[in-house]
Amino acid sequence: MRATVKTALAFVNRVTAALYRISDGRLGGKSVGLPVLLLTVSGRKTGLPRTVPVIYLEHGDFYVVVGSAFGSKTDPDWMRNLAAADSVRIRVADQEWDVSARIATGDERDSLWRNVIAPALPSLAKHEARSGRAFPVGVLARP
């Protein structure tokens, strides 16, 4: 991703996160008709907390997030940070929790993609195919 695009996205993420917090999710709480949470995870290199708005899907007792990066050829930084973290903090509307975080692999990833992600975001498969990579699927579970 180009540096200018990355800088612009970082700015949009900061503004969206601020609006989300101020309005308890009434502003910035939906994208493409799906709910958005704020994900705060430590940077894998800096250790500094990073907050990004992320579309999520509920599945049983956990939240599912996808690292599509708008179909980019590389995983988004937040997903690489998530993969390196044991736990993260999420905010859904006006509630915040520390959650365990992991990347789904193998059969679990395939099942989540087929049964949870594809029905909610059918166009995501096209973006994944064009990107040349398998989009990582994160699983966030409240203790």
Short mmCIF file of N, CA, C and O in Angstrom, two decimals:
data_model
loop_
_atom_site.label_atom_id
_atom_site.label_comp_id
_atom_site.label_asym_id
_atom_site.label_seq_id
_atom_site.Cartn_x
_atom_site.Cartn_y
_atom_site.Cartn_z
N MET A 1 0.85 -1.17 0.00
CA MET A 1 0.00 0.00 0.00
C MET A 1 0.90 1.24 0.00
O MET A 1 1.87 1.30 0.73
N ARG A 2 0.56 2.19 -0.82
CA ARG A 2 1.34 3.42 -0.90
C ARG A 2 1.30 4.19 0.41
O ARG A 2 0.32 4.16 1.14
N ALA A 3 2.39 4.90 0.68
CA ALA A 3 2.52 5.65 1.92
C ALA A 3 1.42 6.70 2.06
O ALA A 3 0.88 6.91 3.15
N THR A 4 1.06 7.37 0.96
CA THR A 4 0.02 8.40 1.04
C THR A 4 -1.34 7.78 1.37
O THR A 4 -2.10 8.36 2.15
N VAL A 5 -1.63 6.64 0.80
CA VAL A 5 -2.89 5.96 1.08
C VAL A 5 -2.91 5.50 2.53
O VAL A 5 -3.90 5.65 3.25
N LYS A 6 -1.79 4.94 2.98
CA LYS A 6 -1.68 4.47 4.36
C LYS A 6 -1.87 5.62 5.35
O LYS A 6 -2.56 5.49 6.36
N THR A 7 -1.27 6.77 5.04
CA THR A 7 -1.41 7.95 5.89
C THR A 7 -2.85 8.44 5.92
O THR A 7 -3.38 8.78 6.98
N ALA A 8 -3.50 8.46 4.77
CA ALA A 8 -4.89 8.89 4.70
C ALA A 8 -5.79 7.94 5.48
O ALA A 8 -6.68 8.38 6.22
N LEU A 9 -5.58 6.65 5.34
CA LEU A 9 -6.38 5.67 6.08
C LEU A 9 -6.17 5.80 7.58
O LEU A 9 -7.12 5.68 8.35
N ALA A 10 -4.94 6.05 7.99
CA ALA A 10 -4.66 6.23 9.42
C ALA A 10 -5.42 7.44 9.96
O ALA A 10 -5.98 7.39 11.06
N PHE A 11 -5.46 8.51 9.19
CA PHE A 11 -6.20 9.70 9.59
C PHE A 11 -7.69 9.40 9.71
O PHE A 11 -8.34 9.74 10.70
N VAL A 12 -8.25 8.75 8.70
CA VAL A 12 -9.67 8.39 8.71
C VAL A 12 -9.98 7.49 9.91
O VAL A 12 -10.99 7.66 10.59
N ASN A 13 -9.10 6.53 10.19
CA ASN A 13 -9.30 5.64 11.33
C ASN A 13 -9.32 6.41 12.65
O ASN A 13 -10.15 6.14 13.52
N ARG A 14 -8.40 7.38 12.80
CA ARG A 14 -8.37 8.18 14.04
C ARG A 14 -9.65 8.99 14.21
O ARG A 14 -10.23 9.05 15.29
N VAL A 15 -10.11 9.62 13.13
CA VAL A 15 -11.33 10.42 13.19
C VAL A 15 -12.53 9.51 13.48
O VAL A 15 -13.37 9.83 14.34
N THR A 16 -12.62 8.38 12.78
CA THR A 16 -13.74 7.47 12.99
C THR A 16 -13.75 6.94 14.42
O THR A 16 -14.81 6.88 15.06
N ALA A 17 -12.58 6.58 14.95
CA ALA A 17 -12.50 6.08 16.32
C ALA A 17 -12.94 7.15 17.32
O ALA A 17 -13.65 6.86 18.28
N ALA A 18 -12.54 8.39 17.09
CA ALA A 18 -12.94 9.48 17.99
C ALA A 18 -14.44 9.70 17.95
O ALA A 18 -15.09 9.82 19.00
N LEU A 19 -15.02 9.72 16.76
CA LEU A 19 -16.47 9.89 16.64
C LEU A 19 -17.21 8.72 17.27
O LEU A 19 -18.24 8.90 17.93
N TYR A 20 -16.68 7.53 17.07
CA TYR A 20 -17.29 6.32 17.65
C TYR A 20 -17.33 6.43 19.18
O TYR A 20 -18.36 6.19 19.80
N ARG A 21 -16.19 6.81 19.77
CA ARG A 21 -16.12 6.93 21.24
C ARG A 21 -17.07 8.01 21.77
O ARG A 21 -17.79 7.79 22.73
N ILE A 22 -17.04 9.17 21.13
CA ILE A 22 -17.87 10.29 21.58
C ILE A 22 -19.36 9.94 21.51
O ILE A 22 -20.13 10.32 22.38
N SER A 23 -19.75 9.21 20.47
CA SER A 23 -21.17 8.91 20.25
C SER A 23 -21.58 7.52 20.73
O SER A 23 -22.71 7.10 20.47
N ASP A 24 -20.67 6.80 21.40
CA ASP A 24 -20.94 5.42 21.83
C ASP A 24 -21.37 4.54 20.66
O ASP A 24 -22.26 3.71 20.76
N GLY A 25 -20.72 4.75 19.52
CA GLY A 25 -20.94 3.90 18.37
C GLY A 25 -22.08 4.32 17.45
O GLY A 25 -22.31 3.69 16.43
N ARG A 26 -22.79 5.38 17.80
CA ARG A 26 -23.87 5.84 16.92
C ARG A 26 -23.29 6.41 15.62
O ARG A 26 -23.90 6.29 14.57
N LEU A 27 -22.11 7.03 15.71
CA LEU A 27 -21.38 7.49 14.52
C LEU A 27 -20.19 6.55 14.33
O LEU A 27 -19.41 6.34 15.25
N GLY A 28 -20.08 5.99 13.16
CA GLY A 28 -18.98 5.07 12.87
C GLY A 28 -19.23 3.65 13.33
O GLY A 28 -18.37 2.80 13.21
N GLY A 29 -20.43 3.38 13.83
CA GLY A 29 -20.75 2.05 14.35
C GLY A 29 -21.22 1.06 13.32
O GLY A 29 -21.48 -0.10 13.65
N LYS A 30 -21.33 1.50 12.06
CA LYS A 30 -21.72 0.60 10.98
C LYS A 30 -20.91 0.94 9.73
O LYS A 30 -20.56 2.08 9.49
N SER A 31 -20.64 -0.11 8.95
CA SER A 31 -19.97 0.06 7.66
C SER A 31 -20.51 -1.03 6.75
O SER A 31 -20.59 -2.19 7.17
N VAL A 32 -20.85 -0.68 5.55
CA VAL A 32 -21.48 -1.59 4.58
C VAL A 32 -22.62 -2.38 5.22
O VAL A 32 -22.83 -3.55 4.93
N GLY A 33 -23.34 -1.72 6.13
CA GLY A 33 -24.48 -2.35 6.78
C GLY A 33 -24.15 -3.31 7.90
O GLY A 33 -25.03 -3.96 8.46
N LEU A 34 -22.88 -3.42 8.25
CA LEU A 34 -22.44 -4.34 9.30
C LEU A 34 -21.89 -3.58 10.49
O LEU A 34 -21.39 -2.46 10.35
N PRO A 35 -21.95 -4.19 11.68
CA PRO A 35 -21.47 -3.49 12.87
C PRO A 35 -19.95 -3.34 12.88
O PRO A 35 -19.22 -4.14 12.32
N VAL A 36 -19.52 -2.28 13.56
CA VAL A 36 -18.10 -1.96 13.68
C VAL A 36 -17.74 -1.92 15.17
O VAL A 36 -18.51 -1.40 15.98
N LEU A 37 -16.59 -2.46 15.50
CA LEU A 37 -16.05 -2.34 16.85
C LEU A 37 -14.74 -1.58 16.78
O LEU A 37 -14.15 -1.46 15.70
N LEU A 38 -14.30 -1.06 17.91
CA LEU A 38 -12.97 -0.47 17.98
C LEU A 38 -12.04 -1.51 18.58
O LEU A 38 -12.30 -2.05 19.66
N LEU A 39 -10.98 -1.80 17.87
CA LEU A 39 -9.98 -2.78 18.29
C LEU A 39 -8.72 -2.04 18.70
O LEU A 39 -8.17 -1.27 17.90
N THR A 40 -8.30 -2.23 19.93
CA THR A 40 -7.05 -1.62 20.41
C THR A 40 -6.08 -2.73 20.70
O THR A 40 -6.34 -3.61 21.53
N VAL A 41 -4.96 -2.70 20.00
CA VAL A 41 -3.93 -3.74 20.14
C VAL A 41 -2.57 -3.06 20.13
O VAL A 41 -2.36 -2.06 19.45
N SER A 42 -1.65 -3.61 20.90
CA SER A 42 -0.29 -3.06 20.93
C SER A 42 0.42 -3.34 19.62
O SER A 42 0.31 -4.43 19.06
N GLY A 43 1.17 -2.34 19.15
CA GLY A 43 1.97 -2.52 17.95
C GLY A 43 3.03 -3.58 18.21
O GLY A 43 3.67 -3.58 19.26
N ARG A 44 3.21 -4.48 17.28
CA ARG A 44 4.17 -5.58 17.47
C ARG A 44 5.61 -5.09 17.51
O ARG A 44 6.46 -5.75 18.09
N LYS A 45 5.89 -3.94 16.92
CA LYS A 45 7.25 -3.39 16.93
C LYS A 45 7.42 -2.33 18.01
O LYS A 45 8.42 -2.30 18.70
N THR A 46 6.42 -1.45 18.14
CA THR A 46 6.55 -0.31 19.05
C THR A 46 6.02 -0.59 20.45
O THR A 46 6.43 0.06 21.40
N GLY A 47 5.07 -1.52 20.54
CA GLY A 47 4.41 -1.77 21.83
C GLY A 47 3.37 -0.72 22.19
O GLY A 47 2.72 -0.82 23.22
N LEU A 48 3.21 0.29 21.33
CA LEU A 48 2.23 1.35 21.58
C LEU A 48 0.83 0.88 21.20
O LEU A 48 0.66 0.18 20.20
N PRO A 49 -0.18 1.29 21.97
CA PRO A 49 -1.54 0.88 21.62
C PRO A 49 -2.01 1.55 20.32
O PRO A 49 -1.78 2.74 20.12
N ARG A 50 -2.64 0.76 19.48
CA ARG A 50 -3.18 1.24 18.21
C ARG A 50 -4.66 0.89 18.17
O ARG A 50 -5.03 -0.24 18.46
N THR A 51 -5.50 1.85 17.81
CA THR A 51 -6.93 1.61 17.75
C THR A 51 -7.42 1.78 16.32
O THR A 51 -7.10 2.77 15.66
N VAL A 52 -8.19 0.78 15.85
CA VAL A 52 -8.76 0.83 14.51
C VAL A 52 -10.22 0.39 14.56
O VAL A 52 -10.57 -0.50 15.32
N PRO A 53 -11.06 1.02 13.75
CA PRO A 53 -12.43 0.54 13.60
C PRO A 53 -12.42 -0.67 12.67
O PRO A 53 -11.77 -0.64 11.63
N VAL A 54 -13.12 -1.73 13.06
CA VAL A 54 -13.11 -2.98 12.30
C VAL A 54 -14.53 -3.55 12.23
O VAL A 54 -15.22 -3.62 13.26
N ILE A 55 -14.94 -3.95 11.04
CA ILE A 55 -16.21 -4.66 10.90
C ILE A 55 -16.08 -5.98 11.64
O ILE A 55 -15.04 -6.64 11.57
N TYR A 56 -17.15 -6.37 12.33
CA TYR A 56 -17.12 -7.66 13.02
C TYR A 56 -18.42 -8.40 12.78
O TYR A 56 -19.45 -7.83 12.43
N LEU A 57 -18.33 -9.71 12.99
CA LEU A 57 -19.50 -10.58 12.92
C LEU A 57 -19.53 -11.38 14.21
O LEU A 57 -18.49 -11.84 14.68
N GLU A 58 -20.70 -11.52 14.78
CA GLU A 58 -20.82 -12.33 15.99
C GLU A 58 -21.06 -13.78 15.59
O GLU A 58 -21.80 -14.06 14.66
N HIS A 59 -20.39 -14.67 16.30
CA HIS A 59 -20.57 -16.11 16.07
C HIS A 59 -20.45 -16.81 17.41
O HIS A 59 -19.35 -16.88 17.98
N GLY A 60 -21.56 -17.26 17.91
CA GLY A 60 -21.55 -17.89 19.24
C GLY A 60 -21.11 -16.89 20.28
O GLY A 60 -21.63 -15.78 20.35
N ASP A 61 -20.10 -17.26 21.06
CA ASP A 61 -19.60 -16.41 22.14
C ASP A 61 -18.43 -15.53 21.73
O ASP A 61 -17.74 -15.00 22.59
N PHE A 62 -18.16 -15.42 20.45
CA PHE A 62 -17.01 -14.62 20.05
C PHE A 62 -17.31 -13.75 18.84
O PHE A 62 -18.35 -13.88 18.21
N TYR A 63 -16.37 -12.86 18.58
CA TYR A 63 -16.45 -11.95 17.45
C TYR A 63 -15.44 -12.40 16.40
O TYR A 63 -14.33 -12.82 16.72
N VAL A 64 -15.84 -12.28 15.14
CA VAL A 64 -14.98 -12.65 14.01
C VAL A 64 -14.63 -11.37 13.25
O VAL A 64 -15.52 -10.57 12.94
N VAL A 65 -13.34 -11.20 12.95
CA VAL A 65 -12.87 -10.05 12.17
C VAL A 65 -12.02 -10.57 11.02
O VAL A 65 -11.37 -11.61 11.14
N VAL A 66 -12.03 -9.85 9.91
CA VAL A 66 -11.31 -10.29 8.71
C VAL A 66 -10.30 -9.22 8.31
O VAL A 66 -10.64 -8.04 8.22
N GLY A 67 -9.08 -9.65 8.03
CA GLY A 67 -8.02 -8.73 7.62
C GLY A 67 -7.97 -8.57 6.11
O GLY A 67 -7.03 -9.03 5.46
N SER A 68 -8.97 -7.90 5.56
CA SER A 68 -9.04 -7.75 4.10
C SER A 68 -8.17 -6.60 3.58
O SER A 68 -7.68 -6.66 2.46
N ALA A 69 -8.01 -5.56 4.37
CA ALA A 69 -7.24 -4.37 3.97
C ALA A 69 -7.71 -3.85 2.61
O ALA A 69 -6.90 -3.50 1.76
N PHE A 70 -9.03 -3.85 2.42
CA PHE A 70 -9.62 -3.37 1.18
C PHE A 70 -9.08 -4.11 -0.05
O PHE A 70 -8.95 -3.54 -1.12
N GLY A 71 -8.71 -5.39 0.12
CA GLY A 71 -8.22 -6.19 -0.99
C GLY A 71 -6.75 -5.97 -1.31
O GLY A 71 -6.26 -6.40 -2.36
N SER A 72 -6.03 -5.35 -0.39
CA SER A 72 -4.60 -5.11 -0.59
C SER A 72 -3.83 -6.42 -0.72
O SER A 72 -4.30 -7.47 -0.32
N LYS A 73 -2.63 -6.34 -1.24
CA LYS A 73 -1.79 -7.53 -1.41
C LYS A 73 -1.15 -7.99 -0.10
O LYS A 73 -0.58 -9.07 -0.02
N THR A 74 -1.24 -7.15 0.95
CA THR A 74 -0.65 -7.51 2.24
C THR A 74 -1.69 -7.40 3.35
O THR A 74 -2.67 -6.65 3.23
N ASP A 75 -1.47 -8.15 4.41
CA ASP A 75 -2.36 -8.09 5.57
C ASP A 75 -2.29 -6.70 6.20
O ASP A 75 -1.22 -6.07 6.20
N PRO A 76 -3.39 -6.24 6.76
CA PRO A 76 -3.35 -4.94 7.43
C PRO A 76 -2.47 -5.01 8.68
O PRO A 76 -2.35 -6.07 9.31
N ASP A 77 -1.87 -3.88 9.04
CA ASP A 77 -1.01 -3.84 10.22
C ASP A 77 -1.75 -4.31 11.47
O ASP A 77 -1.19 -5.02 12.30
N TRP A 78 -3.02 -3.91 11.61
CA TRP A 78 -3.76 -4.30 12.82
C TRP A 78 -3.88 -5.81 12.94
O TRP A 78 -3.86 -6.34 14.04
N MET A 79 -3.98 -6.51 11.80
CA MET A 79 -4.09 -7.97 11.86
C MET A 79 -2.75 -8.60 12.23
O MET A 79 -2.70 -9.56 12.99
N ARG A 80 -1.67 -8.03 11.73
CA ARG A 80 -0.34 -8.54 12.12
C ARG A 80 -0.09 -8.28 13.60
O ARG A 80 0.50 -9.11 14.29
N ASN A 81 -0.55 -7.13 14.10
CA ASN A 81 -0.44 -6.85 15.53
C ASN A 81 -1.30 -7.82 16.34
O ASN A 81 -0.88 -8.31 17.38
N LEU A 82 -2.50 -8.11 15.84
CA LEU A 82 -3.40 -9.05 16.50
C LEU A 82 -2.76 -10.43 16.58
O LEU A 82 -2.82 -11.10 17.62
N ALA A 83 -2.11 -10.85 15.51
CA ALA A 83 -1.47 -12.17 15.49
C ALA A 83 -0.35 -12.27 16.52
O ALA A 83 -0.07 -13.36 17.03
N ALA A 84 0.27 -11.14 16.83
CA ALA A 84 1.38 -11.13 17.78
C ALA A 84 0.93 -10.93 19.23
O ALA A 84 1.72 -11.07 20.15
N ALA A 85 -0.35 -10.62 19.42
CA ALA A 85 -0.86 -10.30 20.76
C ALA A 85 -1.56 -11.49 21.40
O ALA A 85 -2.12 -12.33 20.71
N ASP A 86 -1.53 -11.53 22.71
CA ASP A 86 -2.30 -12.54 23.45
C ASP A 86 -3.70 -12.04 23.73
O ASP A 86 -4.66 -12.81 23.75
N SER A 87 -3.80 -10.76 24.01
CA SER A 87 -5.10 -10.19 24.29
C SER A 87 -5.15 -8.78 23.72
O SER A 87 -4.12 -8.16 23.47
N VAL A 88 -6.37 -8.31 23.51
CA VAL A 88 -6.60 -6.98 22.97
C VAL A 88 -7.79 -6.38 23.70
O VAL A 88 -8.45 -7.06 24.50
N ARG A 89 -8.05 -5.15 23.44
CA ARG A 89 -9.21 -4.48 24.03
C ARG A 89 -10.16 -4.12 22.90
O ARG A 89 -9.71 -3.64 21.84
N ILE A 90 -11.44 -4.36 23.10
CA ILE A 90 -12.42 -3.97 22.10
C ILE A 90 -13.49 -3.09 22.75
O ILE A 90 -13.72 -3.16 23.95
N ARG A 91 -14.08 -2.27 21.91
CA ARG A 91 -15.21 -1.45 22.33
C ARG A 91 -16.33 -1.70 21.33
O ARG A 91 -16.14 -1.56 20.13
N VAL A 92 -17.48 -2.09 21.86
CA VAL A 92 -18.69 -2.27 21.05
C VAL A 92 -19.72 -1.32 21.63
O VAL A 92 -20.13 -1.47 22.79
N ALA A 93 -20.06 -0.31 20.85
CA ALA A 93 -20.96 0.77 21.29
C ALA A 93 -20.36 1.43 22.54
O ALA A 93 -19.28 1.99 22.47
N ASP A 94 -21.02 1.32 23.70
CA ASP A 94 -20.51 1.97 24.91
C ASP A 94 -19.88 0.99 25.90
O ASP A 94 -19.61 1.34 27.03
N GLN A 95 -19.63 -0.24 25.46
CA GLN A 95 -19.04 -1.27 26.33
C GLN A 95 -17.62 -1.59 25.88
O GLN A 95 -17.35 -1.69 24.68
N GLU A 96 -16.72 -1.82 26.85
CA GLU A 96 -15.33 -2.20 26.53
C GLU A 96 -14.95 -3.44 27.30
O GLU A 96 -15.36 -3.60 28.45
N TRP A 97 -14.15 -4.29 26.66
CA TRP A 97 -13.67 -5.52 27.28
C TRP A 97 -12.26 -5.83 26.81
O TRP A 97 -11.88 -5.51 25.69
N ASP A 98 -11.51 -6.50 27.68
CA ASP A 98 -10.28 -7.15 27.26
C ASP A 98 -10.69 -8.53 26.76
O ASP A 98 -11.51 -9.21 27.40
N VAL A 99 -10.18 -8.92 25.61
CA VAL A 99 -10.55 -10.20 25.01
C VAL A 99 -9.30 -10.97 24.61
O VAL A 99 -8.24 -10.38 24.38
N SER A 100 -9.43 -12.29 24.55
CA SER A 100 -8.34 -13.08 23.99
C SER A 100 -8.44 -12.99 22.47
O SER A 100 -9.53 -12.82 21.92
N ALA A 101 -7.31 -13.09 21.83
CA ALA A 101 -7.28 -12.95 20.37
C ALA A 101 -6.42 -14.05 19.76
O ALA A 101 -5.38 -14.39 20.31
N ARG A 102 -6.89 -14.57 18.63
CA ARG A 102 -6.11 -15.56 17.89
C ARG A 102 -6.52 -15.51 16.44
O ARG A 102 -7.57 -14.98 16.09
N ILE A 103 -5.67 -16.07 15.61
CA ILE A 103 -5.97 -16.17 14.18
C ILE A 103 -6.47 -17.59 13.91
O ILE A 103 -5.81 -18.56 14.29
N ALA A 104 -7.63 -17.69 13.28
CA ALA A 104 -8.18 -19.00 12.93
C ALA A 104 -7.36 -19.60 11.79
O ALA A 104 -6.95 -18.89 10.87
N THR A 105 -7.13 -20.89 11.86
CA THR A 105 -6.37 -21.58 10.82
C THR A 105 -7.10 -22.86 10.40
O THR A 105 -8.02 -23.31 11.09
N GLY A 106 -6.67 -23.42 9.29
CA GLY A 106 -7.16 -24.71 8.84
C GLY A 106 -8.67 -24.81 8.72
O GLY A 106 -9.33 -23.92 8.18
N ASP A 107 -9.19 -25.91 9.26
CA ASP A 107 -10.63 -26.18 9.16
C ASP A 107 -11.47 -25.11 9.85
O ASP A 107 -12.56 -24.78 9.38
N GLU A 108 -10.96 -24.57 10.97
CA GLU A 108 -11.72 -23.54 11.67
C GLU A 108 -11.86 -22.30 10.79
O GLU A 108 -12.95 -21.74 10.65
N ARG A 109 -10.78 -21.89 10.16
CA ARG A 109 -10.81 -20.71 9.29
C ARG A 109 -11.77 -20.97 8.12
O ARG A 109 -12.59 -20.13 7.79
N ASP A 110 -11.67 -22.15 7.51
CA ASP A 110 -12.54 -22.48 6.38
C ASP A 110 -14.01 -22.48 6.78
O ASP A 110 -14.86 -21.98 6.06
N SER A 111 -14.30 -23.03 7.95
CA SER A 111 -15.67 -23.09 8.43
C SER A 111 -16.21 -21.68 8.72
O SER A 111 -17.35 -21.36 8.36
N LEU A 112 -15.41 -20.85 9.37
CA LEU A 112 -15.83 -19.47 9.63
C LEU A 112 -16.06 -18.72 8.33
O LEU A 112 -17.03 -17.97 8.19
N TRP A 113 -15.18 -18.92 7.36
CA TRP A 113 -15.32 -18.24 6.08
C TRP A 113 -16.63 -18.66 5.41
O TRP A 113 -17.42 -17.82 4.96
N ARG A 114 -16.86 -19.95 5.35
CA ARG A 114 -18.03 -20.49 4.64
C ARG A 114 -19.35 -20.18 5.36
O ARG A 114 -20.33 -19.82 4.72
N ASN A 115 -19.37 -20.31 6.68
CA ASN A 115 -20.62 -20.23 7.43
C ASN A 115 -20.93 -18.87 8.05
O ASN A 115 -22.09 -18.59 8.37
N VAL A 116 -19.92 -18.05 8.24
CA VAL A 116 -20.13 -16.76 8.91
C VAL A 116 -19.80 -15.59 7.98
O VAL A 116 -20.62 -14.69 7.80
N ILE A 117 -18.63 -15.60 7.40
CA ILE A 117 -18.15 -14.45 6.63
C ILE A 117 -18.81 -14.35 5.26
O ILE A 117 -19.35 -13.31 4.90
N ALA A 118 -18.79 -15.44 4.49
CA ALA A 118 -19.33 -15.41 3.12
C ALA A 118 -20.81 -15.01 3.08
O ALA A 118 -21.20 -14.20 2.22
N PRO A 119 -21.66 -15.53 3.99
CA PRO A 119 -23.06 -15.10 3.93
C PRO A 119 -23.25 -13.60 4.23
O PRO A 119 -24.12 -12.96 3.65
N ALA A 120 -22.43 -13.04 5.10
CA ALA A 120 -22.57 -11.63 5.48
C ALA A 120 -21.87 -10.69 4.50
O ALA A 120 -22.31 -9.56 4.29
N LEU A 121 -20.78 -11.15 3.91
CA LEU A 121 -19.98 -10.34 2.99
C LEU A 121 -19.66 -11.14 1.73
O LEU A 121 -18.50 -11.51 1.49
N PRO A 122 -20.65 -11.41 0.89
CA PRO A 122 -20.42 -12.29 -0.27
C PRO A 122 -19.38 -11.76 -1.25
O PRO A 122 -18.69 -12.54 -1.90
N SER A 123 -19.21 -10.46 -1.36
CA SER A 123 -18.23 -9.91 -2.30
C SER A 123 -16.79 -10.05 -1.82
O SER A 123 -15.85 -9.86 -2.58
N LEU A 124 -16.60 -10.41 -0.56
CA LEU A 124 -15.25 -10.50 -0.01
C LEU A 124 -14.42 -11.58 -0.71
O LEU A 124 -13.21 -11.44 -0.85
N ALA A 125 -15.05 -12.64 -1.16
CA ALA A 125 -14.32 -13.72 -1.86
C ALA A 125 -13.67 -13.19 -3.13
O ALA A 125 -12.54 -13.58 -3.47
N LYS A 126 -14.34 -12.28 -3.84
CA LYS A 126 -13.76 -11.69 -5.05
C LYS A 126 -12.54 -10.84 -4.70
O LYS A 126 -11.52 -10.89 -5.39
N HIS A 127 -12.65 -10.07 -3.63
CA HIS A 127 -11.51 -9.24 -3.20
C HIS A 127 -10.34 -10.13 -2.79
O HIS A 127 -9.19 -9.82 -3.08
N GLU A 128 -10.64 -11.22 -2.10
CA GLU A 128 -9.59 -12.14 -1.68
C GLU A 128 -8.89 -12.74 -2.90
O GLU A 128 -7.66 -12.78 -2.96
N ALA A 129 -9.66 -13.17 -3.89
CA ALA A 129 -9.08 -13.76 -5.09
C ALA A 129 -8.18 -12.76 -5.82
O ALA A 129 -7.08 -13.11 -6.27
N ARG A 130 -8.63 -11.51 -5.92
CA ARG A 130 -7.83 -10.48 -6.60
C ARG A 130 -6.57 -10.12 -5.84
O ARG A 130 -5.57 -9.71 -6.42
N SER A 131 -6.61 -10.27 -4.51
CA SER A 131 -5.46 -9.86 -3.69
C SER A 131 -4.30 -10.84 -3.80
O SER A 131 -3.16 -10.49 -3.52
N GLY A 132 -4.61 -12.10 -4.14
CA GLY A 132 -3.56 -13.11 -4.23
C GLY A 132 -3.15 -13.67 -2.88
O GLY A 132 -2.13 -14.33 -2.75
N ARG A 133 -3.95 -13.43 -1.85
CA ARG A 133 -3.64 -13.96 -0.52
C ARG A 133 -4.92 -14.40 0.17
O ARG A 133 -6.01 -13.95 -0.19
N ALA A 134 -4.79 -15.28 1.12
CA ALA A 134 -5.94 -15.67 1.94
C ALA A 134 -6.08 -14.63 3.05
O ALA A 134 -5.13 -14.37 3.78
N PHE A 135 -7.26 -14.04 3.15
CA PHE A 135 -7.47 -13.05 4.20
C PHE A 135 -7.47 -13.75 5.55
O PHE A 135 -8.17 -14.73 5.75
N PRO A 136 -6.67 -13.24 6.49
CA PRO A 136 -6.67 -13.83 7.83
C PRO A 136 -7.97 -13.55 8.55
O PRO A 136 -8.60 -12.50 8.35
N VAL A 137 -8.37 -14.51 9.36
CA VAL A 137 -9.61 -14.40 10.13
C VAL A 137 -9.25 -14.40 11.61
O VAL A 137 -8.62 -15.34 12.10
N GLY A 138 -9.61 -13.33 12.30
CA GLY A 138 -9.33 -13.22 13.73
C GLY A 138 -10.53 -13.62 14.56
O GLY A 138 -11.67 -13.40 14.16
N VAL A 139 -10.25 -14.24 15.70
CA VAL A 139 -11.29 -14.65 16.62
C VAL A 139 -11.03 -13.93 17.95
O VAL A 139 -9.94 -14.05 18.52
N LEU A 140 -12.02 -13.17 18.39
CA LEU A 140 -11.93 -12.41 19.62
C LEU A 140 -12.94 -12.97 20.60
O LEU A 140 -14.14 -12.99 20.31
N ALA A 141 -12.46 -13.43 21.75
CA ALA A 141 -13.35 -14.07 22.72
C ALA A 141 -13.27 -13.38 24.07
O ALA A 141 -12.17 -13.20 24.62
N ARG A 142 -14.45 -13.03 24.59
CA ARG A 142 -14.49 -12.46 25.94
C ARG A 142 -14.29 -13.59 26.95
O ARG A 142 -14.80 -14.68 26.76
N PRO A 143 -13.53 -13.30 28.01
CA PRO A 143 -13.30 -14.36 29.02
C PRO A 143 -14.56 -14.71 29.80
O PRO A 143 -15.51 -14.01 29.81
#
